[in-house]
């Protein structure tokens, strides 16, 4: 007996990156920030009165939305708080894409998108990036030809770390009649000198929805807190209709608010990650594991065929170092490596040097 | 410009009960437990290391599922942990009911069900309870005639507090080919002498899905933690496919685990709530506000027309006492009143006495 909907019975679930119990594992596989959350977050945790958990949390997470809107220079009406960035992705699809309709993304991209499309019985059309991981010239034409209701772009891109300029997003949004969802899970690690700013676009483009998360930039992956930014008309149905009625909890709201109010602390970790990213990239390239420029907190290294990416992944795992191997087209000769702390990166490079016999 | 799916554009969202900021409000409107969470939950909160939030939580919440399965005498494979009971309701509909298909429930029932059905583009057929709030004799026939894929029953019933026996649920599940979702949000407050036990039914009935929540019985509404219980074949697609990949956070998992491991503390609060429920019922009846038997932590009082339920709701609110008024058929002469602490209930009864001139 199967009681599932036919599309659920057919589909495969998402495989999360390994989460080892051992604290001794060097974990460079799921892009966590190597530095701890801010002292203000610790203070907010210490200030939680257990008796206050007896009551329901603010349903709209308004205190957080006020803090986030102050940070971004927008209105709380432009923000919906979610149980991690994942919830925003699901909510956006639930709200804007009917079963049978089409979502367009790039190939490769975040491997959760196909799963979410399956759950909603949507089509996911994946348009290939070019050989240098750039957007193909005919991406917009392809999306229109596919009758896309939504385009999802992860920017900076995962798993390559490439950044699209905001001007490109603005052009795409102008020419596209559906929702352009920009998944900015890794945006905090973009070099500030590039002046990337997509949030300003929401004033002109009612169809741009931006995903932000506290998981990476604010070192709070364990907390499950994210948010969406967009025109109030785009945010409203998620805020008042499709969201679970109390989707974020009291403690997470308090800690996320403290994190965004102490963004200067987080910003310092972003600077350190960028410095480590440069050094790690140099180290990997020196070992012959070619990696391109990344504006994220990970690097995509190409592993020579003589070694083999999957083999190297397993060898590293045997040395208690986890990186991410994707058994997917175009990625089977790559490893995605999270930028860790200086010490973690050094251990990784030393281990690689030994494994490669260099 | 509207970018929403047509069913989302048409629908109305759920209206949560008021959550006043003022700590001085006597809050008897959203069925929170009047007693604080257990000391073990406080200890678990104090033991959280802020640095551990840097990493993703256990994706399947396995430590919690192990603790809950030990409590219920079942396997962790029979349990899916969710971000509040609300998430289980949504997941169940997402997983088992296609757009255009039908869910059957009773009228009246929990006012979130129509909202969730709207989001999934389902039909919700509400079959009226009889004049004594009992299940109509022809309920099953009505569900079959409506070609229901799912039946949702809240047991004990909200907002009346009536309890269906497990034998009725077993008969229904045997005769019904879809999923029978039993929403047991309030089950912890059932008189133990009644011997109600639906969990045992999952061994015989692969189509029974039981909802449990930590919000009421464990005084953790602020935490957002619930779980589903069912045959592994029923739980599996929610656990591995339709659930957001990290749907419950690290702190909530830890605190919920501590709560269920210290169930004896919670059980003592359930006993106190039952005692207070008897006294409050007597007090309301003595004031001419007739209330029936309730196996939940609330009472449904009938307000004489000469006073008016909405009027009395507003008068109580002016006295900083919140109760729940439903502007719905069959409920417009009722108020749903959460059983509070002895002191809260006494203040309520004194205020009512004064308002009613008695």
XYZ file of C-alpha atoms in Angstrom:
716
model
C 0.000 0.000 0.000
C 1.361 3.406 -0.882
C -0.562 6.437 0.229
C 1.838 9.042 -1.161
C 0.961 11.328 -4.032
C 2.360 9.837 -7.256
C 5.008 12.565 -7.639
C 6.196 11.971 -4.066
C 6.361 8.207 -4.608
C 8.485 8.783 -7.743
C 10.888 11.390 -6.381
C 14.157 11.112 -4.465
C 14.822 13.200 -1.365
C 17.661 15.631 -0.781
C 20.882 14.183 0.598
C 22.311 16.575 3.171
C 26.076 16.797 3.579
C 27.460 14.484 6.225
C 27.184 15.813 9.790
C 29.712 13.771 11.771
C 29.341 13.511 15.519
C 33.082 13.534 16.115
C 34.308 16.987 17.095
C 37.750 15.984 15.823
C 36.611 15.903 12.195
C 37.743 18.840 10.086
C 34.448 19.656 8.462
C 34.842 21.421 5.131
C 31.797 19.908 3.412
C 28.742 22.055 4.204
C 30.107 25.598 4.091
C 29.758 26.521 7.722
C 31.586 29.612 8.957
C 34.728 28.505 10.834
C 34.329 31.246 13.446
C 31.801 31.213 16.307
C 28.717 33.450 16.494
C 29.070 36.910 18.055
C 29.278 37.506 21.814
C 25.959 39.372 21.546
C 24.343 36.149 20.319
C 25.804 34.349 23.330
C 24.431 37.098 25.578
C 20.993 36.814 23.962
C 21.041 33.061 24.580
C 22.044 33.542 28.211
C 19.199 36.048 28.649
C 16.454 33.634 27.532
C 14.007 33.057 30.372
C 12.847 29.461 30.132
C 9.384 30.440 31.387
C 8.893 32.632 28.306
C 8.936 29.480 26.132
C 5.525 28.633 27.569
C 3.971 31.193 25.227
C 3.837 31.315 21.440
C 6.518 33.432 19.749
C 5.729 36.619 17.822
C 4.060 35.020 14.769
C 5.519 37.449 12.219
C 8.957 37.684 13.901
C 8.486 41.444 13.865
C 11.388 42.324 16.206
C 13.758 40.475 13.857
C 12.178 42.028 10.775
C 12.674 45.482 12.295
C 16.350 44.779 12.998
C 16.925 43.355 9.510
C 15.129 46.236 7.832
C 17.311 48.732 9.721
C 20.403 46.867 8.515
C 19.271 46.844 4.890
C 17.667 50.308 4.860
C 14.262 48.956 3.835
C 10.877 48.473 5.509
C 9.869 45.453 7.637
C 7.136 44.979 4.995
C 9.938 43.982 2.624
C 11.009 41.081 4.837
C 9.651 37.639 5.698
C 11.533 35.592 8.317
C 11.846 31.863 7.673
C 12.987 28.645 9.326
C 16.312 28.691 7.464
C 16.796 29.746 3.872
C 15.376 26.360 2.856
C 11.949 27.415 4.046
C 12.056 30.534 1.907
C 12.842 28.443 -1.176
C 9.896 26.155 -0.448
C 7.570 29.044 0.372
C 8.473 30.865 -2.825
C 7.697 27.806 -4.939
C 4.490 27.089 -2.998
C 3.345 30.669 -3.441
C 4.296 31.431 -7.018
C 4.575 28.177 -9.002
C 1.623 25.878 -9.642
C 1.952 22.142 -10.141
C 2.878 21.423 -13.751
C 4.480 24.853 -14.193
C 8.167 25.406 -14.802
C 11.120 26.692 -12.785
C 14.355 27.486 -14.593
C 17.790 27.373 -13.024
C 21.333 26.725 -14.183
C 23.213 23.453 -14.466
C 25.014 22.921 -12.145
C 23.290 24.535 -9.197
C 22.147 23.831 -5.612
C 20.980 20.232 -5.517
C 17.977 21.055 -3.316
C 16.133 22.864 -6.148
C 15.155 19.673 -8.040
C 13.824 18.153 -4.805
C 11.631 21.179 -4.043
C 10.345 21.219 -7.613
C 9.441 17.531 -7.327
C 7.505 18.097 -4.097
C 5.395 20.795 -5.781
C 5.013 18.692 -8.970
C 6.813 21.382 -10.979
C 9.133 20.999 -13.912
C 12.718 22.095 -13.284
C 14.572 23.110 -16.449
C 18.323 23.364 -15.913
C 20.107 25.495 -18.498
C 23.835 24.695 -18.643
C 26.420 27.280 -17.670
C 29.131 27.702 -20.286
C 32.551 26.049 -20.006
C 33.837 28.866 -17.789
C 30.758 28.612 -15.543
C 29.366 31.838 -16.981
C 25.689 32.401 -17.732
C 24.920 31.337 -21.314
C 24.065 34.225 -23.645
C 20.669 32.704 -24.380
C 19.656 32.078 -20.741
C 16.734 34.517 -20.773
C 15.537 33.231 -24.143
C 15.731 29.696 -22.776
C 13.719 30.626 -19.693
C 11.036 32.312 -21.773
C 10.915 29.383 -24.203
C 10.412 27.060 -21.212
C 7.506 29.284 -20.074
C 9.203 29.669 -16.703
C 7.123 31.049 -13.829
C 10.243 31.373 -11.703
C 13.981 31.619 -12.236
C 16.248 30.592 -9.362
C 19.852 31.786 -9.434
C 22.234 31.194 -6.569
C 24.553 34.204 -6.392
C 27.413 33.830 -5.673
C 26.952 30.596 -7.544
C 27.161 27.195 -5.874
C 29.238 25.168 -6.298
C 31.539 27.424 -8.357
C 31.629 30.660 -6.337
C 31.118 32.861 -9.441
C 29.306 36.163 -8.871
C 26.811 37.712 -11.288
C 26.691 41.515 -11.185
C 23.511 43.197 -9.940
C 23.132 44.871 -13.345
C 22.655 41.446 -14.923
C 19.956 40.573 -12.362
C 18.203 43.888 -13.064
C 18.180 43.220 -16.807
C 16.868 39.706 -16.282
C 14.106 40.896 -13.937
C 13.029 43.582 -16.400
C 12.717 41.144 -19.264
C 11.110 38.317 -17.262
C 7.446 38.227 -16.240
C 7.797 35.677 -13.430
C 9.639 35.715 -10.102
C 13.427 35.978 -10.105
C 14.604 34.309 -6.910
C 18.208 35.230 -6.076
C 19.591 32.795 -3.532
C 22.224 34.844 -1.703
C 23.149 32.230 0.887
C 26.827 33.110 0.414
C 26.616 36.834 -0.332
C 28.270 37.907 2.919
C 31.586 36.565 1.650
C 31.647 38.707 -1.511
C 34.577 41.103 -1.710
C 33.090 44.493 -0.649
C 35.260 46.237 -3.227
C 33.023 44.761 -5.929
C 30.146 46.911 -4.623
C 27.581 44.151 -5.227
C 24.118 45.230 -4.004
C 20.961 43.496 -5.128
C 18.746 44.759 -2.304
C 18.491 48.174 -3.961
C 16.866 46.421 -6.951
C 13.661 45.586 -5.061
C 12.521 49.222 -5.305
C 12.439 49.018 -9.100
C 11.662 45.347 -9.619
C 8.552 43.946 -8.005
C 9.513 40.421 -9.102
C 12.916 40.081 -7.428
C 12.965 37.913 -4.311
C 16.263 37.748 -2.425
C 17.129 34.914 -0.056
C 19.373 35.588 2.935
C 20.420 33.195 5.655
C 22.027 33.441 9.090
C 23.566 29.978 8.561
C 26.796 30.964 6.835
C 27.665 34.637 7.364
C 26.479 34.699 10.971
C 27.760 31.246 12.002
C 24.260 30.071 12.923
C 23.596 27.012 10.734
C 22.335 25.201 13.840
C 19.701 27.875 14.450
C 17.731 27.574 11.170
C 17.021 31.199 10.416
C 16.762 32.924 7.079
C 14.715 35.650 5.442
C 13.362 36.849 2.153
C 13.651 40.394 0.831
C 11.392 41.810 -1.843
C 8.681 44.287 -2.732
C 5.861 44.220 -0.158
C 3.509 42.860 -2.844
C 5.837 39.886 -3.297
C 6.457 39.323 0.418
C 2.831 39.689 1.565
C 1.388 36.329 0.429
C 4.267 34.460 2.067
C 3.990 36.519 5.266
C 0.229 36.274 5.637
C -0.880 33.162 3.760
C 1.537 30.359 2.903
C 3.938 30.492 5.859
C 3.237 28.112 8.759
C 1.498 30.241 11.367
C 4.429 30.272 13.833
C 7.295 29.330 11.522
C 10.222 30.676 13.576
C 10.713 30.030 17.273
C 11.246 32.439 20.145
C 14.903 31.591 20.829
C 15.871 31.662 17.152
C 14.175 35.032 16.704
C 16.054 36.479 19.666
C 19.440 35.088 18.573
C 19.005 36.056 14.927
C 18.079 39.577 16.004
C 21.190 39.790 18.184
C 23.304 38.495 15.296
C 22.119 41.085 12.810
C 22.426 43.846 15.409
C 26.049 42.828 15.943
C 26.845 42.566 12.236
C 30.227 44.277 12.741
C 31.436 41.162 14.535
C 30.210 38.942 11.686
C 31.747 41.304 9.133
C 35.119 40.707 10.720
C 34.678 36.946 10.224
C 33.784 37.576 6.558
C 37.062 39.464 6.111
C 38.974 36.591 7.687
C 37.214 34.057 5.456
C 38.175 36.109 2.385
C 41.825 36.197 3.495
C 41.805 32.458 4.138
C 40.076 31.894 0.788
C 42.964 33.567 -1.045
C 45.579 31.550 0.805
C 43.738 28.260 0.392
C 43.264 28.928 -3.302
C 46.986 29.588 -3.722
C 47.778 26.415 -1.801
C 45.418 24.269 -3.880
C 46.675 25.724 -7.146
C 50.273 25.095 -6.066
C 49.328 21.432 -5.587
C 47.916 21.259 -9.124
C 44.297 21.217 -7.886
C 43.124 24.101 -10.040
C 40.533 26.380 -8.481
C 38.945 29.461 -10.000
C 38.063 32.722 -8.311
C 35.326 32.347 -5.697
C 33.234 35.026 -4.033
C 31.851 32.492 -1.604
C 33.213 30.636 1.423
C 34.161 27.594 -0.607
C 36.409 26.719 -3.533
C 35.729 24.299 -6.356
C 38.916 22.389 -7.072
C 39.502 20.329 -10.195
C 41.184 17.027 -9.383
C 43.440 15.533 -12.072
C 42.095 12.270 -13.522
C 45.213 10.432 -12.357
C 44.063 11.023 -8.784
C 40.282 11.082 -9.137
C 37.950 13.361 -7.165
C 35.960 10.587 -5.537
C 39.138 8.744 -4.552
C 40.638 11.871 -3.044
C 37.370 12.620 -1.203
C 37.548 9.152 0.382
C 41.214 9.477 1.227
C 40.597 12.792 2.959
C 37.667 11.302 4.847
C 39.932 8.511 6.081
C 42.106 11.323 7.468
C 39.063 12.857 9.214
C 38.723 15.691 6.733
C 35.316 16.019 5.079
C 34.909 17.838 1.763
C 32.012 17.586 -0.712
C 32.009 15.309 -3.733
C 29.059 15.562 -6.134
C 28.220 12.503 -8.195
C 26.735 14.725 -10.895
C 27.473 15.652 -14.507
C 30.331 18.189 -14.890
C 31.282 17.820 -11.209
C 32.704 14.304 -11.009
C 36.258 15.621 -11.360
C 35.750 18.321 -8.715
C 35.705 18.703 -4.965
C 33.949 21.564 -3.222
C 36.008 22.637 -0.240
C 34.705 24.982 2.452
C 37.156 27.682 3.531
C 38.003 26.746 7.105
C 40.063 28.419 9.787
C 43.771 29.051 9.138
C 44.609 25.910 11.105
C 42.039 23.719 9.341
C 43.150 24.900 5.914
C 46.776 24.244 6.782
C 45.968 20.705 7.944
C 44.018 20.140 4.722
C 46.906 21.344 2.558
C 49.448 19.269 4.490
C 47.257 16.178 4.190
C 46.751 16.771 0.467
C 50.474 17.237 0.015
C 51.108 13.869 1.669
C 48.319 12.127 -0.264
C 49.551 13.515 -3.582
C 53.116 12.560 -2.746
C 54.367 16.125 -3.048
C 0.726 42.758 -11.053
C 0.062 39.626 -9.074
C 2.558 36.808 -9.277
C 0.807 34.473 -6.845
C -0.785 31.204 -7.900
C -4.527 31.765 -8.410
C -5.499 29.709 -5.348
C -3.095 31.721 -3.180
C -4.430 35.019 -4.528
C -7.989 33.896 -3.691
C -7.370 32.488 -0.218
C -7.287 34.095 3.223
C -4.465 33.383 5.684
C -4.766 31.968 9.172
C -5.366 34.470 11.967
C -3.308 33.462 14.980
C -4.657 34.207 18.448
C -3.525 37.533 19.859
C -0.057 37.459 21.421
C 0.051 40.548 23.637
C 3.383 42.004 24.643
C 2.163 42.985 28.086
C 3.191 40.421 30.687
C 0.299 41.654 32.850
C -2.308 40.221 30.457
C -4.014 37.051 31.656
C -3.723 35.042 28.496
C -6.392 32.364 28.187
C -6.791 32.518 24.406
C -4.233 30.159 22.787
C -4.209 27.163 25.151
C -0.712 27.502 26.520
C 0.161 25.481 29.619
C 0.077 27.822 32.660
C 3.113 26.134 34.237
C 6.738 26.611 33.123
C 8.807 23.941 31.304
C 10.721 21.403 33.380
C 13.997 22.177 35.180
C 15.693 19.666 32.856
C 14.695 21.855 29.898
C 16.232 24.847 31.687
C 19.389 22.813 32.270
C 19.522 21.786 28.605
C 19.223 25.435 27.602
C 21.992 26.460 30.004
C 24.221 23.699 28.573
C 24.006 24.947 24.964
C 27.455 25.917 23.724
C 27.026 28.884 21.414
C 29.916 27.653 19.236
C 27.955 24.500 18.402
C 25.390 26.636 16.543
C 28.018 27.174 13.851
C 27.269 23.701 12.508
C 24.091 22.261 11.019
C 21.858 20.328 13.421
C 21.236 16.572 13.108
C 19.049 16.626 9.967
C 16.688 13.856 11.092
C 16.603 14.957 14.766
C 17.596 11.407 15.636
C 18.453 12.026 19.315
C 14.944 13.423 19.844
C 13.340 10.602 17.854
C 15.169 8.077 20.032
C 13.927 9.740 23.227
C 10.366 9.979 21.915
C 10.356 6.384 20.715
C 11.505 5.196 24.163
C 8.643 7.164 25.728
C 6.038 5.695 23.378
C 7.493 2.186 23.165
C 7.905 2.334 19.389
C 10.803 2.632 16.936
C 12.460 5.911 15.844
C 11.342 4.856 12.335
C 7.778 5.545 13.511
C 8.576 9.195 14.281
C 9.213 12.357 12.264
C 10.158 15.515 14.165
C 8.671 18.781 12.913
C 8.869 22.524 13.424
C 5.737 22.564 15.589
C 2.656 20.464 15.011
C 1.714 22.908 12.252
C 4.549 21.623 10.108
C 3.325 18.047 10.468
C -0.140 19.077 9.272
C 1.347 20.795 6.227
C 3.759 17.932 5.518
C 0.972 15.364 5.708
C -1.140 17.273 3.192
C 1.859 17.910 0.922
C 2.774 14.236 1.000
C -0.591 12.508 0.727
C -3.117 14.870 -0.898
C -2.796 16.132 -4.456
C -4.178 19.452 -5.651
C -7.857 19.057 -6.456
C -8.254 16.119 -4.077
C -10.364 16.200 -0.934
C -9.715 16.344 2.798
C -12.590 15.698 5.170
C -12.851 17.080 8.682
C -15.618 18.024 11.076
C -17.446 21.300 11.491
C -16.394 22.971 13.715
C -12.697 22.139 13.900
C -9.256 23.768 14.030
C -9.399 26.844 11.814
C -5.942 26.201 10.339
C -7.128 23.189 8.309
C -8.990 25.230 5.662
C -5.923 27.456 5.216
C -3.599 24.490 4.653
C -6.070 22.935 2.216
C -6.207 26.228 0.283
C -2.408 26.402 0.027
C -2.297 22.911 -1.501
C -5.317 23.648 -3.762
C -7.303 20.899 -2.049
C -10.985 20.747 -1.278
C -11.869 20.715 2.403
C -15.219 19.114 3.157
C -16.441 19.854 6.678
C -19.054 17.393 7.969
C -21.073 18.874 10.865
C -20.869 17.397 14.343
C -24.287 16.706 15.836
C -25.980 19.029 18.312
C -24.055 17.485 21.211
C -20.732 17.837 19.313
C -20.663 14.082 18.683
C -19.498 12.537 15.426
C -22.437 12.135 13.041
C -23.434 8.507 12.422
C -22.828 8.935 8.704
C -19.362 10.522 8.990
C -17.514 7.661 7.283
C -20.137 7.425 4.545
C -19.796 11.169 4.020
C -16.008 10.942 3.785
C -16.221 8.115 1.265
C -18.880 9.924 -0.754
C -16.582 12.964 -0.864
C -13.780 10.705 -2.171
C -11.568 11.867 0.696
C -7.840 11.145 0.471
C -7.379 12.247 4.073
C -9.515 12.636 7.168
C -8.313 15.048 9.841
C -9.789 14.700 13.330
C -8.548 16.727 16.256
C -8.812 14.523 19.354
C -9.589 15.743 21.964
C -11.681 17.959 19.742
C -11.067 21.692 19.408
C -12.828 23.826 20.339
C -15.188 21.560 22.303
C -12.795 19.306 24.252
C -14.756 16.126 23.389
C -12.722 12.912 23.163
C -13.310 10.137 20.646
C -12.358 6.660 21.869
C -9.456 4.875 20.175
C -11.849 2.096 19.134
C -13.728 4.595 16.959
C -10.453 5.674 15.316
C -9.540 2.036 14.662
C -12.891 1.352 13.011
C -12.587 4.468 10.890
C -9.035 3.592 9.805
C -10.082 0.058 8.863
C -12.927 1.254 6.682
C -11.078 4.181 5.077
C -8.531 3.816 2.284
C -6.804 7.188 2.774
C -4.787 8.698 5.621
C -6.493 9.263 8.976
C -4.644 12.140 10.633
C -5.398 12.341 14.355
C -4.353 15.745 15.676
C -3.565 15.057 19.334
C -2.326 18.533 20.212
C -4.235 18.348 23.508
C -3.989 14.650 24.306
C -1.736 15.127 27.329
C -4.648 16.637 29.243
C -6.920 13.609 28.826
C -7.922 11.959 32.098
C -5.585 8.917 32.367
C -8.437 6.879 33.857
C -10.047 6.853 30.408
C -7.149 4.707 29.165
C -7.078 6.474 25.788
C -4.189 5.180 23.646
C -4.084 5.710 19.907
C -0.341 5.031 19.501
C -0.930 1.294 19.814
C -3.128 1.528 16.694
C -0.202 2.241 14.355
C 0.887 -1.407 14.519
C -2.389 -2.533 12.957
C -3.255 0.476 10.848
C -0.725 1.660 8.303
C -2.874 4.707 7.507
C -3.077 6.321 10.952
C -0.881 9.378 11.429
C -0.820 10.876 14.925
C 0.218 14.460 15.594
C 1.895 15.355 18.872
C 3.253 18.694 19.991
C 5.515 19.992 22.758
C 3.614 23.306 22.700
C 0.852 22.499 25.175
C 1.679 19.511 27.364
C 5.358 20.438 27.711
C 4.899 24.227 28.047
C 7.063 24.858 24.965
C 4.836 26.761 22.527
C 7.708 29.217 21.987
C 10.015 26.423 20.853
C 8.047 25.142 17.828
C 8.490 21.421 18.168
C 6.107 18.638 17.299
C 6.231 15.170 15.834
C 4.286 12.660 13.845
C 3.770 9.017 14.803
C 2.826 6.323 12.330
C 3.844 3.181 10.520
C 7.331 3.504 9.030
C 5.821 3.325 5.529
C 3.718 6.392 6.342
C 6.513 8.323 8.097
C 9.241 7.598 5.531
C 8.210 9.963 2.711
C 7.918 12.862 5.163
C 11.207 12.006 6.834
C 13.220 11.553 3.661
C 11.460 13.528 0.927
C 9.001 16.313 1.723
C 10.462 17.713 4.957
C 12.766 20.737 4.633
C 16.261 19.299 4.850
C 17.038 20.745 8.307
C 13.533 21.451 9.592
C 14.240 21.534 13.336
C 17.041 23.495 14.943
C 19.795 22.385 17.286
C 18.516 24.180 20.413
C 14.915 23.070 19.883
C 16.050 19.463 19.413
C 18.032 19.570 22.649
C 15.229 21.180 24.666
C 12.495 18.955 23.250
C 14.607 15.899 24.055
C 15.095 17.109 27.633
C 11.358 17.767 27.918
C 10.320 14.289 26.853
C 13.006 12.718 29.030
C 11.571 14.603 32.015
C 7.960 13.736 31.210
C 7.203 13.081 34.889
C 7.523 16.795 35.539
C 5.158 17.584 32.660
C 2.763 14.887 33.808
C 2.436 16.694 37.119
C 1.406 19.882 35.274
C -1.208 17.856 33.337
C -2.686 16.692 36.614
C -2.830 20.265 37.881
C -4.492 21.418 34.665
C -7.146 18.715 35.030
C -7.837 19.802 38.611
C -8.084 23.426 37.574
C -10.297 22.439 34.631
C -12.855 20.877 37.012
C -12.894 23.932 39.255
C -13.108 26.382 36.383
C -15.937 24.419 34.821
C -17.877 24.458 38.081
C -17.266 28.183 38.407
C -18.434 28.937 34.860
C -21.510 26.746 35.205
C -22.373 28.462 38.497
C -22.299 31.772 36.609
C -24.734 30.418 34.019
C -22.003 30.103 31.347
C -22.698 26.485 30.490
C -19.664 24.378 29.637
C -19.593 20.696 28.765
C -17.024 18.112 29.750
C -13.598 18.771 28.254
C -10.618 16.429 27.981
C -8.424 19.285 26.844
C -6.853 22.317 28.536
C -9.702 24.619 27.532
C -13.427 24.895 28.075
C -16.063 25.992 25.600
C -18.571 28.174 27.430
C -21.986 29.110 26.042
C -22.758 32.768 26.677
C -26.434 33.699 27.082
C -27.774 35.898 24.268
C -28.617 38.643 26.748
C -24.875 39.091 27.304
C -23.415 38.105 23.952
C -20.142 36.190 23.479
C -18.427 38.872 21.418
C -19.434 41.562 23.895
C -18.143 39.535 26.815
C -14.897 38.801 24.957
C -14.364 42.546 24.519
C -15.267 43.323 28.124
C -12.770 40.747 29.365
C -10.124 42.137 27.039
C -10.710 45.592 28.509
C -9.918 43.963 31.863
C -6.674 42.509 30.433
C -8.051 38.990 30.167
C -7.813 37.400 26.713
C -10.080 34.514 25.729
C -10.931 33.261 22.235
C -14.026 34.323 20.316
C -14.649 32.645 16.949
C -16.710 34.557 14.411
C -17.881 31.272 12.877
C -21.130 29.351 12.478
C -22.223 27.491 15.649
C -19.573 29.294 17.740
C -20.827 32.889 17.826
C -22.495 32.322 21.208
C -19.400 30.640 22.676
C -16.068 31.581 24.202
C -13.134 29.183 24.315
C -11.300 29.675 27.581
C -7.873 28.168 28.276
C -7.496 26.589 31.705
C -5.001 28.862 33.458
C -3.289 28.690 36.813
C -5.432 28.680 39.970
C -4.794 32.400 40.360
C -5.602 33.229 36.726
C -8.820 31.232 36.805
C -9.868 32.902 40.032
C -9.264 36.361 38.575
C -11.255 35.356 35.490
C -14.200 34.131 37.549
C -14.147 37.250 39.771
C -14.062 39.496 36.718
C -16.902 37.558 35.080
C -18.917 37.794 38.279
C -18.520 41.551 38.295
C -19.260 41.912 34.572
C -22.375 39.755 34.859
C -23.517 41.668 37.961
C -23.596 38.557 40.104
